[in-house]
Short mmCIF file of C-alpha atoms in Angstrom, two decimals:
data_model
loop_
_atom_site.label_atom_id
_atom_site.label_comp_id
_atom_site.label_asym_id
_atom_site.label_seq_id
_atom_site.Cartn_x
_atom_site.Cartn_y
_atom_site.Cartn_z
CA MET A 1 15.16 -47.93 -46.14
CA MET A 2 15.00 -50.71 -48.66
CA ASN A 3 14.11 -53.02 -46.42
CA LYS A 4 11.36 -55.84 -47.04
CA LYS A 5 9.97 -55.27 -43.14
CA LEU A 6 10.12 -51.27 -43.41
CA LEU A 7 8.38 -51.62 -46.79
CA LEU A 8 5.80 -54.20 -46.04
CA PHE A 9 5.01 -52.13 -42.68
CA LEU A 10 5.06 -48.98 -44.37
CA SER A 11 2.68 -49.95 -47.12
CA LEU A 12 0.31 -51.21 -44.35
CA THR A 13 1.34 -54.98 -44.44
CA SER A 14 -0.58 -56.59 -47.33
CA LEU A 15 -1.02 -54.43 -49.93
CA PHE A 16 2.39 -54.98 -51.97
CA LEU A 17 1.43 -58.43 -51.85
CA PHE A 18 -1.30 -57.81 -54.22
CA THR A 19 0.91 -55.63 -56.85
CA SER A 20 4.04 -55.60 -58.19
CA CYS A 21 3.71 -52.36 -59.86
CA PHE A 22 5.12 -49.68 -56.84
CA GLU A 23 7.63 -47.17 -56.41
CA PHE A 24 9.36 -46.29 -53.32
CA VAL A 25 11.08 -42.84 -53.38
CA GLU A 26 13.11 -41.29 -50.55
CA GLU A 27 14.08 -37.48 -51.05
CA VAL A 28 16.48 -35.87 -48.58
CA THR A 29 17.42 -32.07 -48.50
CA PHE A 30 20.68 -31.29 -46.56
CA ASN A 31 21.86 -28.14 -45.24
CA LYS A 32 25.40 -27.09 -44.77
CA ASP A 33 25.04 -27.63 -40.71
CA GLY A 34 23.64 -31.04 -41.33
CA SER A 35 20.06 -30.33 -40.98
CA GLY A 36 17.10 -30.68 -43.58
CA SER A 37 14.19 -32.13 -44.73
CA ALA A 38 13.04 -35.76 -45.86
CA VAL A 39 10.06 -36.91 -47.69
CA LEU A 40 9.09 -40.73 -48.25
CA THR A 41 6.75 -41.89 -50.82
CA ILE A 42 5.20 -44.89 -51.66
CA ASN A 43 3.44 -45.13 -54.99
CA LEU A 44 1.18 -47.57 -55.82
CA SER A 45 -1.03 -45.69 -58.46
CA LYS A 46 0.16 -47.78 -61.46
CA SER A 47 -1.90 -50.64 -59.86
CA LYS A 48 -4.69 -48.53 -58.38
CA THR A 49 -7.46 -50.00 -60.44
CA LYS A 50 -6.53 -53.47 -59.28
CA LEU A 51 -6.14 -52.29 -55.76
CA ALA A 52 -9.18 -50.55 -55.80
CA SER A 53 -11.08 -53.81 -56.60
CA ILE A 54 -9.11 -55.54 -53.77
CA MET A 55 -10.01 -53.27 -51.31
CA LEU A 56 -13.50 -54.43 -51.96
CA LEU A 57 -12.47 -58.03 -50.69
CA ASP A 58 -11.83 -59.68 -47.22
CA SER A 59 -8.87 -61.73 -48.32
CA VAL A 60 -6.81 -62.56 -51.36
CA ASN A 61 -4.30 -65.29 -51.69
CA GLY A 62 -4.50 -66.03 -48.01
CA TYR A 63 -3.62 -62.39 -46.83
CA LYS A 64 -6.33 -60.63 -45.11
CA VAL A 65 -6.95 -57.21 -47.06
CA PRO A 66 -6.63 -54.23 -44.62
CA SER A 67 -9.63 -51.80 -44.21
CA LYS A 68 -8.84 -48.16 -44.99
CA ALA A 69 -9.58 -47.39 -41.19
CA ILE A 70 -6.41 -50.14 -40.35
CA ILE A 71 -4.54 -48.51 -42.96
CA ARG A 72 -5.13 -44.83 -41.59
CA SER A 73 -4.58 -46.24 -38.04
CA LYS A 74 -1.32 -47.64 -39.18
CA VAL A 75 0.07 -44.58 -40.92
CA ASN A 76 -1.06 -42.13 -38.09
CA GLU A 77 0.70 -44.80 -35.56
CA ILE A 78 4.07 -44.15 -37.54
CA VAL A 79 3.38 -40.13 -37.68
CA ARG A 80 2.77 -40.06 -33.95
CA LYS A 81 6.40 -41.95 -33.10
CA ILE A 82 7.94 -39.70 -35.76
CA GLN A 83 6.45 -36.46 -33.83
CA GLN A 84 7.93 -37.68 -30.59
CA THR A 85 11.59 -37.67 -32.04
CA LYS A 86 14.10 -35.38 -30.52
CA GLY A 87 15.12 -33.12 -33.10
CA VAL A 88 12.26 -33.66 -35.69
CA HIS A 89 9.98 -30.93 -36.76
CA ASN A 90 7.04 -30.29 -39.07
CA VAL A 91 5.95 -33.75 -39.44
CA LYS A 92 3.18 -34.22 -42.39
CA ASN A 93 1.68 -37.28 -44.33
CA THR A 94 -0.85 -37.59 -47.09
CA LEU A 95 -2.76 -40.85 -47.99
CA ASP A 96 -4.73 -40.92 -50.97
CA PHE A 97 -6.81 -43.98 -51.71
CA ASN A 98 -7.82 -42.57 -54.82
CA GLU A 99 -4.17 -42.82 -56.53
CA PHE A 100 -2.91 -45.31 -53.58
CA ILE A 101 0.14 -42.99 -52.81
CA VAL A 102 1.46 -42.48 -49.10
CA THR A 103 3.96 -39.76 -47.99
CA VAL A 104 5.40 -38.94 -45.03
CA SER A 105 7.64 -35.65 -44.61
CA CYS A 106 9.46 -33.93 -41.70
CA ASP A 107 12.32 -31.64 -41.16
CA PHE A 108 15.46 -32.76 -38.72
CA ASP A 109 18.22 -31.05 -36.86
CA ASN A 110 20.83 -33.50 -37.93
CA VAL A 111 21.39 -36.81 -39.52
CA GLU A 112 21.07 -38.85 -35.82
CA ALA A 113 17.48 -37.28 -35.70
CA LEU A 114 16.99 -38.39 -39.43
CA ASN A 115 18.42 -42.16 -38.61
CA GLU A 116 15.80 -42.02 -35.57
CA VAL A 117 12.82 -41.26 -37.99
CA ILE A 118 13.79 -44.12 -40.55
CA SER A 119 14.24 -46.55 -37.17
CA ASN A 120 10.38 -45.86 -36.68
CA PHE A 121 9.35 -47.73 -39.80
CA SER A 122 10.94 -50.74 -38.45
CA SER A 123 10.66 -53.55 -35.54
CA LYS A 124 12.11 -52.54 -32.18
CA LYS A 125 15.28 -55.11 -33.34
CA GLU A 126 15.59 -53.50 -36.64
CA ALA A 127 15.49 -49.91 -35.19
CA GLU A 128 18.12 -50.73 -32.80
CA LYS A 129 20.44 -51.72 -35.62
CA ILE A 130 19.68 -48.76 -37.73
CA LYS A 131 20.97 -46.56 -35.03
CA LYS A 132 23.75 -48.56 -34.54
CA ASN A 133 24.90 -48.83 -38.13
CA GLN A 134 23.84 -45.23 -38.92
CA HIS A 135 21.92 -45.32 -42.56
CA PHE A 136 23.01 -41.76 -43.21
CA THR A 137 25.97 -40.04 -41.65
CA PHE A 138 27.02 -36.21 -42.66
CA ASN A 139 30.35 -34.94 -42.02
CA LYS A 140 30.38 -31.32 -41.60
CA LYS A 141 34.20 -30.71 -41.62
CA SER A 142 35.02 -33.25 -44.58
CA LYS A 143 31.60 -32.59 -46.52
CA THR A 144 31.11 -35.86 -46.98
CA PHE A 145 27.59 -37.81 -47.00
CA THR A 146 27.11 -41.32 -46.93
CA ARG A 147 23.93 -43.66 -47.34
CA SER A 148 24.26 -47.02 -45.93
CA HIS A 149 22.22 -49.84 -44.48
CA HIS A 150 22.92 -53.03 -42.04
CA PHE A 151 20.39 -55.44 -43.93
CA ASN A 152 20.61 -58.26 -46.66
CA LEU A 153 17.46 -57.71 -48.54
CA GLY A 154 18.55 -61.03 -50.55
CA LYS A 155 18.49 -62.97 -47.66
CA GLU A 156 15.03 -61.89 -46.50
CA PHE A 157 13.73 -62.33 -50.07
CA GLN A 158 14.76 -66.18 -49.98
CA LYS A 159 12.53 -66.73 -46.90
CA THR A 160 9.47 -65.34 -48.36
CA LYS A 161 6.81 -67.30 -50.41
CA MET A 162 7.28 -67.76 -54.13
CA GLN A 163 4.30 -65.92 -55.17
CA ASP A 164 5.03 -63.06 -52.88
CA ARG A 165 8.46 -62.69 -54.61
CA LYS A 166 6.45 -61.31 -57.58
CA VAL A 167 6.04 -57.92 -55.43
CA PHE A 168 9.61 -57.09 -56.48
CA GLU A 169 9.18 -57.99 -60.31
CA THR A 170 8.57 -54.37 -61.57
CA ALA A 171 9.10 -52.41 -58.25
CA THR A 172 11.79 -49.62 -58.27
CA TYR A 173 13.50 -47.78 -55.61
CA THR A 174 14.66 -43.72 -56.19
CA SER A 175 16.80 -41.67 -53.92
CA VAL A 176 17.25 -38.08 -54.56
CA TYR A 177 19.65 -35.94 -52.38
CA ARG A 178 20.06 -32.35 -52.51
CA PHE A 179 22.57 -30.03 -51.01
CA GLU A 180 23.36 -26.43 -50.73
CA THR A 181 27.29 -27.27 -51.68
CA PRO A 182 28.14 -28.53 -55.39
CA ILE A 183 28.83 -32.39 -55.37
CA GLN A 184 32.33 -33.03 -56.28
CA SER A 185 32.16 -37.05 -56.56
CA SER A 186 30.19 -40.17 -55.86
CA GLU A 187 30.94 -43.57 -55.22
CA ASN A 188 28.00 -45.22 -56.63
CA LYS A 189 28.54 -45.21 -60.75
CA GLU A 190 24.66 -45.57 -61.23
CA ALA A 191 23.88 -42.36 -59.39
CA LYS A 192 23.41 -39.48 -61.71
CA ILE A 193 24.61 -35.99 -60.54
CA SER A 194 22.63 -32.75 -61.71
CA LYS A 195 23.77 -30.39 -63.91
CA SER A 196 23.68 -27.83 -61.15
CA LYS A 197 26.15 -30.61 -59.17
CA LYS A 198 23.48 -29.66 -55.94
CA ALA A 199 21.71 -32.82 -56.43
CA ILE A 200 22.06 -36.47 -57.17
CA MET A 201 19.37 -39.04 -57.90
CA LEU A 202 20.01 -43.37 -57.99
CA HIS A 203 16.96 -45.09 -59.55
CA LEU A 204 16.96 -48.54 -59.49
CA GLN A 205 15.00 -51.65 -59.69
CA ALA A 206 14.12 -53.60 -56.96
CA GLN A 207 15.18 -56.84 -58.36
CA ASP A 208 18.58 -55.78 -59.06
CA ILE A 209 18.97 -54.81 -55.51
CA VAL A 210 17.89 -58.20 -54.01
CA ALA A 211 20.09 -59.92 -56.52
CA HIS A 212 23.10 -57.67 -55.17
CA LYS A 213 23.56 -56.56 -58.68
CA GLN A 214 23.26 -52.98 -57.68
CA THR A 215 23.18 -51.15 -54.17
CA ILE A 216 21.89 -48.13 -52.63
CA LYS A 217 24.92 -47.49 -50.65
CA ASN A 218 26.75 -44.36 -51.59
CA LYS A 219 29.36 -42.12 -50.27
CA ILE A 220 29.21 -38.51 -51.46
CA GLN A 221 31.87 -36.05 -51.35
CA LEU A 222 30.79 -32.30 -51.69
CA GLU A 223 33.28 -29.57 -52.64
CA ASN A 224 35.25 -27.59 -49.96
#
């Protein structure tokens, strides 16, 4: 999910280019049968004063500033696509122009449906890669959960303009995965397992992901 195309699209194209203070949060709760719920959040509240002023302009640094109507339209488009996804239910979203926070949430029947949800945030070409590479897998028999990705964020980063790279200066990525069964182990050493052992959190600086110093990939083994 920490894909530049995904981020720029979900954050409605231009807004990220006007601020480097944003948080991307990925929360997924899994049941024993592989079903669950997901909440994706883009939080730009730390730059809300700056963004409120920018929203009054037509363009900044050569980029057209999207109107509230266009932003609502883009979010509604994403929500409609998710609602049409097989195995996905209870799709909801919030769009707060006071705090500049966007959330999209849903329930899913299995990880295949969750991968379909994620593909809706990308271009058609990227969506096919997500389905093929399975960003999320959950093996009920071995009780193993895997978070992966196919993209090279560093390569995409090098294609951007120098001034646009400031987007990642203070940006962060956080993932929180919750399970009904206690966690036995985690391959990503940066991930922190909760005291209950039923939740795990990974909090990274976007710059470290871009530079390949850290990764969002993880393999989580649940107890038998």
